[in-house]
């Protein structure tokens, strides 16, 4: 009896290991990160393969209640008059900000049938989603806020995304950029947020619009959006390759 139990347990463990292995292997070939082979991006290999292979691809990130909302630390933005502050306060950005972003428009380019610019009004007309989520910065802090914005997938569909499209590069006015794959681009919680905690997105949090990609870590959430480029090839748009930060940072 004892022996049998032990056997069953051993078999169960073995079955568990082999099925997990088979799952990984079967999904493996299709689920290599596009950065595979890049030494500084080695972190992607396991996280991307594990996430794409084992988790439901539409799994939602945790959403919170209004009472969970916390303060957000001030990160990279300083005083616009201070030359040491980041390029988010470039001349072009300052000009737009001076008129409350009235003339701002988001450029959508690349593998889309209808490339063009979307004003705030046009973006808002496409639809919206509101979510209370936790932002997790790679530097060790996290904060919860409510975000409202147009789902990136809705915008891409409206722009007539072409079958060749594989990645979406998102750039801010400070030349910060990131790229994500189509699964994350069309994830229901991936939105272009124009509203934070019920108010227009403040400058320091990325006005007028920022990306919220809740399936990944803080630095993928590009602020001060300027343009979106849909590509058929992998473009490692991240600025942090030299730091060895992963391209894929699934959470
Ligand atoms: N354009 C742009 N987006 C950016 C950054 C940046 O420097 N420039 N920093 C990233 C990092 S590392 C984090 S943690 C979050 C910080 O968002 P917050 O300033 O709203 O807290 O923005 C991300 N998006
Ligand atoms: Mo961060």
PDB file of C-alpha atoms and ligand atoms in Angstrom:
ATOM      1  CA  UNK A   1       0.000   0.000   0.000  1.00  0.00           C
ATOM      2  CA  UNK A   2       2.752   2.334   1.096  1.00  0.00           C
ATOM      3  CA  UNK A   3       4.808   1.315  -1.908  1.00  0.00           C
ATOM      4  CA  UNK A   4       1.867   1.873  -4.231  1.00  0.00           C
ATOM      5  CA  UNK A   5       1.272   5.320  -2.837  1.00  0.00           C
ATOM      6  CA  UNK A   6       4.914   6.214  -3.303  1.00  0.00           C
ATOM      7  CA  UNK A   7       4.816   4.934  -6.865  1.00  0.00           C
ATOM      8  CA  UNK A   8       1.711   6.895  -7.678  1.00  0.00           C
ATOM      9  CA  UNK A   9       3.249  10.002  -6.259  1.00  0.00           C
ATOM     10  CA  UNK A  10       6.449   9.446  -8.176  1.00  0.00           C
ATOM     11  CA  UNK A  11       4.509   8.782 -11.328  1.00  0.00           C
ATOM     12  CA  UNK A  12       2.412  11.871 -10.799  1.00  0.00           C
ATOM     13  CA  UNK A  13       5.493  14.017 -10.341  1.00  0.00           C
ATOM     14  CA  UNK A  14       7.082  12.446 -13.396  1.00  0.00           C
ATOM     15  CA  UNK A  15       3.925  12.957 -15.433  1.00  0.00           C
ATOM     16  CA  UNK A  16       3.818  16.553 -14.255  1.00  0.00           C
ATOM     17  CA  UNK A  17       7.393  17.169 -15.282  1.00  0.00           C
ATOM     18  CA  UNK A  18       7.054  15.507 -18.655  1.00  0.00           C
ATOM     19  CA  UNK A  19       3.801  17.219 -19.536  1.00  0.00           C
ATOM     20  CA  UNK A  20       5.220  20.594 -18.527  1.00  0.00           C
ATOM     21  CA  UNK A  21       8.270  19.793 -20.615  1.00  0.00           C
ATOM     22  CA  UNK A  22       6.163  18.686 -23.547  1.00  0.00           C
ATOM     23  CA  UNK A  23       4.079  21.812 -23.287  1.00  0.00           C
ATOM     24  CA  UNK A  24       7.188  23.943 -23.261  1.00  0.00           C
ATOM     25  CA  UNK A  25       8.732  22.015 -26.123  1.00  0.00           C
ATOM     26  CA  UNK A  26       5.634  21.972 -28.304  1.00  0.00           C
ATOM     27  CA  UNK A  27       5.166  25.691 -27.919  1.00  0.00           C
ATOM     28  CA  UNK A  28       8.861  26.392 -27.949  1.00  0.00           C
ATOM     29  CA  UNK A  29       9.659  26.829 -31.578  1.00  0.00           C
ATOM     30  CA  UNK A  30       6.887  29.328 -32.150  1.00  0.00           C
ATOM     31  CA  UNK A  31       7.473  31.010 -28.848  1.00  0.00           C
ATOM     32  CA  UNK A  32      11.093  32.028 -28.997  1.00  0.00           C
ATOM     33  CA  UNK A  33      11.389  35.718 -28.208  1.00  0.00           C
ATOM     34  CA  UNK A  34      12.433  37.801 -31.214  1.00  0.00           C
ATOM     35  CA  UNK A  35      15.533  38.776 -29.245  1.00  0.00           C
ATOM     36  CA  UNK A  36      16.681  35.147 -29.049  1.00  0.00           C
ATOM     37  CA  UNK A  37      20.450  34.933 -29.393  1.00  0.00           C
ATOM     38  CA  UNK A  38      21.138  38.422 -28.072  1.00  0.00           C
ATOM     39  CA  UNK A  39      23.349  38.011 -25.029  1.00  0.00           C
ATOM     40  CA  UNK A  40      22.161  41.158 -23.305  1.00  0.00           C
ATOM     41  CA  UNK A  41      18.545  40.184 -23.846  1.00  0.00           C
ATOM     42  CA  UNK A  42      18.922  36.662 -22.480  1.00  0.00           C
ATOM     43  CA  UNK A  43      16.316  37.347 -19.811  1.00  0.00           C
ATOM     44  CA  UNK A  44      13.699  37.219 -22.578  1.00  0.00           C
ATOM     45  CA  UNK A  45      14.326  33.587 -23.404  1.00  0.00           C
ATOM     46  CA  UNK A  46      12.768  32.061 -20.340  1.00  0.00           C
ATOM     47  CA  UNK A  47      10.112  34.667 -19.539  1.00  0.00           C
ATOM     48  CA  UNK A  48       8.759  34.899 -23.078  1.00  0.00           C
ATOM     49  CA  UNK A  49       8.759  31.147 -23.674  1.00  0.00           C
ATOM     50  CA  UNK A  50       7.238  30.351 -20.297  1.00  0.00           C
ATOM     51  CA  UNK A  51       4.586  33.035 -20.562  1.00  0.00           C
ATOM     52  CA  UNK A  52       3.643  32.337 -24.153  1.00  0.00           C
ATOM     53  CA  UNK A  53       3.852  28.573 -23.656  1.00  0.00           C
ATOM     54  CA  UNK A  54       2.136  28.038 -20.337  1.00  0.00           C
ATOM     55  CA  UNK A  55      -0.203  30.912 -19.599  1.00  0.00           C
ATOM     56  CA  UNK A  56      -3.476  31.750 -21.215  1.00  0.00           C
ATOM     57  CA  UNK A  57      -2.615  34.359 -23.768  1.00  0.00           C
ATOM     58  CA  UNK A  58      -5.577  36.511 -22.875  1.00  0.00           C
ATOM     59  CA  UNK A  59      -5.064  36.260 -19.109  1.00  0.00           C
ATOM     60  CA  UNK A  60      -5.896  39.586 -17.517  1.00  0.00           C
ATOM     61  CA  UNK A  61      -3.591  41.363 -15.116  1.00  0.00           C
ATOM     62  CA  UNK A  62      -5.112  41.872 -11.680  1.00  0.00           C
ATOM     63  CA  UNK A  63      -7.526  44.797 -11.406  1.00  0.00           C
ATOM     64  CA  UNK A  64      -8.106  46.648  -8.138  1.00  0.00           C
ATOM     65  CA  UNK A  65     -10.759  48.724  -6.371  1.00  0.00           C
ATOM     66  CA  UNK A  66     -10.817  52.504  -6.172  1.00  0.00           C
ATOM     67  CA  UNK A  67      -9.893  52.222  -2.481  1.00  0.00           C
ATOM     68  CA  UNK A  68      -6.603  50.525  -3.482  1.00  0.00           C
ATOM     69  CA  UNK A  69      -5.357  53.547  -5.453  1.00  0.00           C
ATOM     70  CA  UNK A  70      -2.009  54.849  -4.147  1.00  0.00           C
ATOM     71  CA  UNK A  71       0.120  57.895  -4.804  1.00  0.00           C
ATOM     72  CA  UNK A  72       2.505  57.719  -7.752  1.00  0.00           C
ATOM     73  CA  UNK A  73       6.132  58.693  -7.207  1.00  0.00           C
ATOM     74  CA  UNK A  74       7.577  61.406  -9.422  1.00  0.00           C
ATOM     75  CA  UNK A  75      10.031  59.743 -11.755  1.00  0.00           C
ATOM     76  CA  UNK A  76      11.920  61.229 -14.651  1.00  0.00           C
ATOM     77  CA  UNK A  77      10.294  64.632 -15.100  1.00  0.00           C
ATOM     78  CA  UNK A  78      11.767  67.667 -13.496  1.00  0.00           C
ATOM     79  CA  UNK A  79      11.285  71.366 -13.870  1.00  0.00           C
ATOM     80  CA  UNK A  80      10.887  72.325 -17.548  1.00  0.00           C
ATOM     81  CA  UNK A  81      13.186  75.289 -16.915  1.00  0.00           C
ATOM     82  CA  UNK A  82      15.916  72.994 -15.647  1.00  0.00           C
ATOM     83  CA  UNK A  83      18.228  72.004 -18.522  1.00  0.00           C
ATOM     84  CA  UNK A  84      19.078  68.806 -16.704  1.00  0.00           C
ATOM     85  CA  UNK A  85      15.494  67.591 -16.861  1.00  0.00           C
ATOM     86  CA  UNK A  86      14.607  65.008 -19.462  1.00  0.00           C
ATOM     87  CA  UNK A  87      13.912  65.635 -23.118  1.00  0.00           C
ATOM     88  CA  UNK A  88      10.198  65.170 -22.508  1.00  0.00           C
ATOM     89  CA  UNK A  89      10.404  68.913 -22.330  1.00  0.00           C
ATOM     90  CA  UNK A  90      11.742  69.201 -25.872  1.00  0.00           C
ATOM     91  CA  UNK A  91      10.792  72.400 -27.722  1.00  0.00           C
ATOM     92  CA  UNK A  92       8.089  70.601 -29.664  1.00  0.00           C
ATOM     93  CA  UNK A  93       6.630  69.065 -26.540  1.00  0.00           C
ATOM     94  CA  UNK A  94       6.741  72.358 -24.630  1.00  0.00           C
ATOM     95  CA  UNK A  95       4.919  74.084 -27.465  1.00  0.00           C
ATOM     96  CA  UNK A  96       2.159  71.459 -27.405  1.00  0.00           C
ATOM     97  CA  UNK A  97       1.952  71.590 -23.646  1.00  0.00           C
ATOM     98  CA  UNK A  98       1.654  75.391 -23.689  1.00  0.00           C
ATOM     99  CA  UNK A  99      -1.662  75.061 -25.522  1.00  0.00           C
ATOM    100  CA  UNK A 100      -2.829  72.180 -23.369  1.00  0.00           C
ATOM    101  CA  UNK A 101      -2.039  69.674 -26.140  1.00  0.00           C
ATOM    102  CA  UNK A 102      -4.788  71.121 -28.356  1.00  0.00           C
ATOM    103  CA  UNK A 103      -2.620  70.557 -31.462  1.00  0.00           C
ATOM    104  CA  UNK A 104      -1.263  67.196 -30.390  1.00  0.00           C
ATOM    105  CA  UNK A 105      -1.989  64.222 -32.633  1.00  0.00           C
ATOM    106  CA  UNK A 106      -0.740  60.661 -32.522  1.00  0.00           C
ATOM    107  CA  UNK A 107       0.883  59.433 -35.701  1.00  0.00           C
ATOM    108  CA  UNK A 108       0.120  55.838 -36.719  1.00  0.00           C
ATOM    109  CA  UNK A 109       2.521  54.538 -39.374  1.00  0.00           C
ATOM    110  CA  UNK A 110       3.944  51.402 -40.956  1.00  0.00           C
ATOM    111  CA  UNK A 111       1.991  48.238 -41.758  1.00  0.00           C
ATOM    112  CA  UNK A 112      -1.452  49.853 -41.755  1.00  0.00           C
ATOM    113  CA  UNK A 113      -3.765  50.534 -44.692  1.00  0.00           C
ATOM    114  CA  UNK A 114      -4.576  54.031 -43.433  1.00  0.00           C
ATOM    115  CA  UNK A 115      -1.513  55.679 -41.881  1.00  0.00           C
ATOM    116  CA  UNK A 116      -2.292  59.053 -40.382  1.00  0.00           C
ATOM    117  CA  UNK A 117      -2.653  61.224 -37.333  1.00  0.00           C
ATOM    118  CA  UNK A 118      -5.270  60.925 -34.627  1.00  0.00           C
ATOM    119  CA  UNK A 119      -6.255  63.932 -32.545  1.00  0.00           C
ATOM    120  CA  UNK A 120      -7.368  63.419 -28.958  1.00  0.00           C
ATOM    121  CA  UNK A 121     -10.979  63.829 -30.057  1.00  0.00           C
ATOM    122  CA  UNK A 122     -10.595  61.156 -32.747  1.00  0.00           C
ATOM    123  CA  UNK A 123      -8.899  58.776 -30.325  1.00  0.00           C
ATOM    124  CA  UNK A 124     -11.637  59.224 -27.738  1.00  0.00           C
ATOM    125  CA  UNK A 125     -14.307  58.489 -30.356  1.00  0.00           C
ATOM    126  CA  UNK A 126     -12.829  55.037 -30.994  1.00  0.00           C
ATOM    127  CA  UNK A 127     -13.840  53.780 -27.575  1.00  0.00           C
ATOM    128  CA  UNK A 128     -12.422  53.405 -24.096  1.00  0.00           C
ATOM    129  CA  UNK A 129     -11.573  51.053 -21.300  1.00  0.00           C
ATOM    130  CA  UNK A 130     -11.021  51.894 -17.634  1.00  0.00           C
ATOM    131  CA  UNK A 131      -8.881  49.749 -15.359  1.00  0.00           C
ATOM    132  CA  UNK A 132      -7.303  50.042 -11.933  1.00  0.00           C
ATOM    133  CA  UNK A 133      -3.945  48.315 -12.102  1.00  0.00           C
ATOM    134  CA  UNK A 134      -0.574  48.121 -10.432  1.00  0.00           C
ATOM    135  CA  UNK A 135       2.431  49.659 -12.145  1.00  0.00           C
ATOM    136  CA  UNK A 136       5.612  47.791 -11.229  1.00  0.00           C
ATOM    137  CA  UNK A 137       8.891  49.571 -11.894  1.00  0.00           C
ATOM    138  CA  UNK A 138      12.026  47.533 -12.454  1.00  0.00           C
ATOM    139  CA  UNK A 139      13.683  49.700  -9.817  1.00  0.00           C
ATOM    140  CA  UNK A 140      11.618  48.185  -7.070  1.00  0.00           C
ATOM    141  CA  UNK A 141       8.573  50.373  -6.443  1.00  0.00           C
ATOM    142  CA  UNK A 142       4.996  49.841  -7.445  1.00  0.00           C
ATOM    143  CA  UNK A 143       1.866  52.002  -7.408  1.00  0.00           C
ATOM    144  CA  UNK A 144      -1.812  51.589  -8.228  1.00  0.00           C
ATOM    145  CA  UNK A 145      -3.865  53.962 -10.369  1.00  0.00           C
ATOM    146  CA  UNK A 146      -6.979  54.064 -12.491  1.00  0.00           C
ATOM    147  CA  UNK A 147      -6.349  54.461 -16.198  1.00  0.00           C
ATOM    148  CA  UNK A 148      -8.793  55.243 -18.996  1.00  0.00           C
ATOM    149  CA  UNK A 149      -7.903  55.092 -22.653  1.00  0.00           C
ATOM    150  CA  UNK A 150      -8.561  53.662 -26.060  1.00  0.00           C
ATOM    151  CA  UNK A 151      -7.549  50.010 -26.481  1.00  0.00           C
ATOM    152  CA  UNK A 152      -4.480  49.863 -28.731  1.00  0.00           C
ATOM    153  CA  UNK A 153      -6.083  46.966 -30.654  1.00  0.00           C
ATOM    154  CA  UNK A 154      -9.107  49.129 -31.493  1.00  0.00           C
ATOM    155  CA  UNK A 155      -6.846  51.864 -32.856  1.00  0.00           C
ATOM    156  CA  UNK A 156      -4.792  49.380 -34.897  1.00  0.00           C
ATOM    157  CA  UNK A 157      -7.930  47.883 -36.344  1.00  0.00           C
ATOM    158  CA  UNK A 158      -9.261  51.322 -37.212  1.00  0.00           C
ATOM    159  CA  UNK A 159      -5.982  52.133 -38.972  1.00  0.00           C
ATOM    160  CA  UNK A 160      -6.403  48.956 -41.019  1.00  0.00           C
ATOM    161  CA  UNK A 161      -3.600  46.812 -39.658  1.00  0.00           C
ATOM    162  CA  UNK A 162      -2.154  44.641 -42.444  1.00  0.00           C
ATOM    163  CA  UNK A 163      -1.604  40.863 -42.253  1.00  0.00           C
ATOM    164  CA  UNK A 164       2.184  41.334 -42.376  1.00  0.00           C
ATOM    165  CA  UNK A 165       2.141  43.253 -39.080  1.00  0.00           C
ATOM    166  CA  UNK A 166       4.112  41.572 -36.308  1.00  0.00           C
ATOM    167  CA  UNK A 167       5.278  44.211 -33.856  1.00  0.00           C
ATOM    168  CA  UNK A 168       4.178  47.625 -32.658  1.00  0.00           C
ATOM    169  CA  UNK A 169       6.796  50.251 -31.800  1.00  0.00           C
ATOM    170  CA  UNK A 170       5.673  53.065 -29.542  1.00  0.00           C
ATOM    171  CA  UNK A 171       7.696  56.278 -29.245  1.00  0.00           C
ATOM    172  CA  UNK A 172       7.478  59.227 -26.861  1.00  0.00           C
ATOM    173  CA  UNK A 173       8.523  62.840 -27.398  1.00  0.00           C
ATOM    174  CA  UNK A 174      11.705  62.183 -25.425  1.00  0.00           C
ATOM    175  CA  UNK A 175      12.754  59.575 -28.010  1.00  0.00           C
ATOM    176  CA  UNK A 176      12.025  56.856 -25.520  1.00  0.00           C
ATOM    177  CA  UNK A 177      10.558  53.857 -27.263  1.00  0.00           C
ATOM    178  CA  UNK A 178       9.497  50.280 -26.786  1.00  0.00           C
ATOM    179  CA  UNK A 179       8.165  47.534 -29.013  1.00  0.00           C
ATOM    180  CA  UNK A 180       5.597  44.867 -28.209  1.00  0.00           C
ATOM    181  CA  UNK A 181       4.290  41.863 -30.105  1.00  0.00           C
ATOM    182  CA  UNK A 182       0.750  41.471 -31.454  1.00  0.00           C
ATOM    183  CA  UNK A 183      -0.482  39.452 -28.483  1.00  0.00           C
ATOM    184  CA  UNK A 184       0.342  42.297 -26.141  1.00  0.00           C
ATOM    185  CA  UNK A 185      -0.805  44.941 -28.639  1.00  0.00           C
ATOM    186  CA  UNK A 186      -4.247  43.320 -28.854  1.00  0.00           C
ATOM    187  CA  UNK A 187      -4.422  42.373 -25.178  1.00  0.00           C
ATOM    188  CA  UNK A 188      -7.679  43.867 -23.821  1.00  0.00           C
ATOM    189  CA  UNK A 189      -5.832  45.774 -21.074  1.00  0.00           C
ATOM    190  CA  UNK A 190      -3.307  47.354 -23.440  1.00  0.00           C
ATOM    191  CA  UNK A 191      -4.619  50.888 -23.750  1.00  0.00           C
ATOM    192  CA  UNK A 192      -3.474  54.350 -24.742  1.00  0.00           C
ATOM    193  CA  UNK A 193      -4.361  56.153 -21.527  1.00  0.00           C
ATOM    194  CA  UNK A 194      -5.409  59.808 -21.641  1.00  0.00           C
ATOM    195  CA  UNK A 195      -6.977  59.834 -18.160  1.00  0.00           C
ATOM    196  CA  UNK A 196      -5.464  58.921 -14.788  1.00  0.00           C
ATOM    197  CA  UNK A 197      -7.654  58.667 -11.681  1.00  0.00           C
ATOM    198  CA  UNK A 198     -10.445  60.459 -13.527  1.00  0.00           C
ATOM    199  CA  UNK A 199      -8.341  63.501 -14.572  1.00  0.00           C
ATOM    200  CA  UNK A 200      -6.446  64.304 -17.775  1.00  0.00           C
ATOM    201  CA  UNK A 201      -3.098  62.517 -17.604  1.00  0.00           C
ATOM    202  CA  UNK A 202      -0.658  64.823 -15.759  1.00  0.00           C
ATOM    203  CA  UNK A 203       2.559  65.875 -17.537  1.00  0.00           C
ATOM    204  CA  UNK A 204       4.790  63.898 -15.228  1.00  0.00           C
ATOM    205  CA  UNK A 205       2.852  60.711 -15.864  1.00  0.00           C
ATOM    206  CA  UNK A 206       3.113  61.101 -19.613  1.00  0.00           C
ATOM    207  CA  UNK A 207       0.631  63.700 -20.912  1.00  0.00           C
ATOM    208  CA  UNK A 208      -1.229  63.787 -23.129  1.00  0.00           C
ATOM    209  CA  UNK A 209      -1.303  60.008 -23.709  1.00  0.00           C
ATOM    210  CA  UNK A 210       0.755  57.065 -22.483  1.00  0.00           C
ATOM    211  CA  UNK A 211       0.800  53.371 -23.160  1.00  0.00           C
ATOM    212  CA  UNK A 212      -0.488  51.019 -20.472  1.00  0.00           C
ATOM    213  CA  UNK A 213       0.670  47.481 -21.121  1.00  0.00           C
ATOM    214  CA  UNK A 214      -0.408  45.720 -17.958  1.00  0.00           C
ATOM    215  CA  UNK A 215       1.151  42.391 -18.892  1.00  0.00           C
ATOM    216  CA  UNK A 216       4.658  43.832 -18.650  1.00  0.00           C
ATOM    217  CA  UNK A 217       6.885  45.736 -16.274  1.00  0.00           C
ATOM    218  CA  UNK A 218       7.064  49.534 -15.758  1.00  0.00           C
ATOM    219  CA  UNK A 219       9.479  50.607 -18.441  1.00  0.00           C
ATOM    220  CA  UNK A 220       7.358  49.241 -21.288  1.00  0.00           C
ATOM    221  CA  UNK A 221       4.666  51.833 -20.427  1.00  0.00           C
ATOM    222  CA  UNK A 222       5.852  54.577 -22.776  1.00  0.00           C
ATOM    223  CA  UNK A 223       4.843  58.122 -21.810  1.00  0.00           C
ATOM    224  CA  UNK A 224       4.335  61.361 -23.855  1.00  0.00           C
ATOM    225  CA  UNK A 225       3.256  59.445 -26.948  1.00  0.00           C
ATOM    226  CA  UNK A 226       4.265  60.836 -30.316  1.00  0.00           C
ATOM    227  CA  UNK A 227       4.036  57.992 -32.803  1.00  0.00           C
ATOM    228  CA  UNK A 228       3.240  54.359 -33.275  1.00  0.00           C
ATOM    229  CA  UNK A 229       4.936  52.335 -35.988  1.00  0.00           C
ATOM    230  CA  UNK A 230       3.622  48.906 -36.946  1.00  0.00           C
ATOM    231  CA  UNK A 231       6.392  46.706 -38.356  1.00  0.00           C
ATOM    232  CA  UNK A 232       6.675  43.381 -40.150  1.00  0.00           C
ATOM    233  CA  UNK A 233      10.147  42.794 -38.679  1.00  0.00           C
ATOM    234  CA  UNK A 234      11.358  42.880 -35.125  1.00  0.00           C
ATOM    235  CA  UNK A 235      12.569  46.323 -34.091  1.00  0.00           C
ATOM    236  CA  UNK A 236      14.188  46.438 -30.683  1.00  0.00           C
ATOM    237  CA  UNK A 237      12.882  49.920 -29.987  1.00  0.00           C
ATOM    238  CA  UNK A 238      13.879  49.925 -26.316  1.00  0.00           C
ATOM    239  CA  UNK A 239      16.449  52.500 -25.219  1.00  0.00           C
ATOM    240  CA  UNK A 240      17.923  50.233 -22.600  1.00  0.00           C
ATOM    241  CA  UNK A 241      19.718  47.589 -24.598  1.00  0.00           C
ATOM    242  CA  UNK A 242      23.005  48.794 -23.170  1.00  0.00           C
ATOM    243  CA  UNK A 243      21.669  48.221 -19.634  1.00  0.00           C
ATOM    244  CA  UNK A 244      20.775  44.664 -20.496  1.00  0.00           C
ATOM    245  CA  UNK A 245      17.128  45.276 -19.638  1.00  0.00           C
ATOM    246  CA  UNK A 246      14.979  42.615 -21.205  1.00  0.00           C
ATOM    247  CA  UNK A 247      12.884  43.390 -24.241  1.00  0.00           C
ATOM    248  CA  UNK A 248      10.174  41.119 -22.851  1.00  0.00           C
ATOM    249  CA  UNK A 249       9.304  41.599 -19.203  1.00  0.00           C
ATOM    250  CA  UNK A 250       6.084  39.696 -18.643  1.00  0.00           C
ATOM    251  CA  UNK A 251       4.552  39.885 -15.187  1.00  0.00           C
TER     252      UNK A 251
HETATM  253  N1  LIG B   1       8.674  58.406 -22.670  1.00  0.00           N
HETATM  254  C1  LIG B   1       9.062  57.798 -21.537  1.00  0.00           C
HETATM  255  N2  LIG B   1       8.287  56.820 -21.038  1.00  0.00           N
HETATM  256  C2  LIG B   1       8.635  56.179 -19.909  1.00  0.00           C
HETATM  257  C3  LIG B   1       9.833  56.487 -19.229  1.00  0.00           C
HETATM  258  C4  LIG B   1      10.634  57.540 -19.780  1.00  0.00           C
HETATM  259  O1  LIG B   1      11.702  57.891 -19.247  1.00  0.00           O
HETATM  260  N3  LIG B   1      10.213  58.171 -20.920  1.00  0.00           N
HETATM  261  N4  LIG B   1      10.167  55.780 -18.085  1.00  0.00           N
HETATM  262  C5  LIG B   1       9.548  54.459 -17.902  1.00  0.00           C
HETATM  263  C6  LIG B   1       9.704  53.895 -16.562  1.00  0.00           C
HETATM  264  S1  LIG B   1      11.184  53.180 -16.192  1.00  0.00           S
HETATM  265  C7  LIG B   1       8.665  53.835 -15.673  1.00  0.00           C
HETATM  266  S2  LIG B   1       8.802  53.026 -14.181  1.00  0.00           S
HETATM  267  C8  LIG B   1       7.399  54.532 -15.935  1.00  0.00           C
HETATM  268  C9  LIG B   1       7.130  55.547 -14.859  1.00  0.00           C
HETATM  269  O2  LIG B   1       5.860  56.092 -14.994  1.00  0.00           O
HETATM  270  P1  LIG B   1       5.422  57.313 -14.092  1.00  0.00           P
HETATM  271  O3  LIG B   1       6.404  58.434 -14.342  1.00  0.00           O
HETATM  272  O4  LIG B   1       4.043  57.642 -14.477  1.00  0.00           O
HETATM  273  O5  LIG B   1       5.545  56.862 -12.658  1.00  0.00           O
HETATM  274  O6  LIG B   1       7.372  55.171 -17.198  1.00  0.00           O
HETATM  275  C10 LIG B   1       8.066  54.501 -18.218  1.00  0.00           C
HETATM  276  N5  LIG B   1       7.821  55.205 -19.450  1.00  0.00           N
HETATM  277 MO1  LIG B   2      10.777  52.131 -14.208  1.00  0.00          MO
END
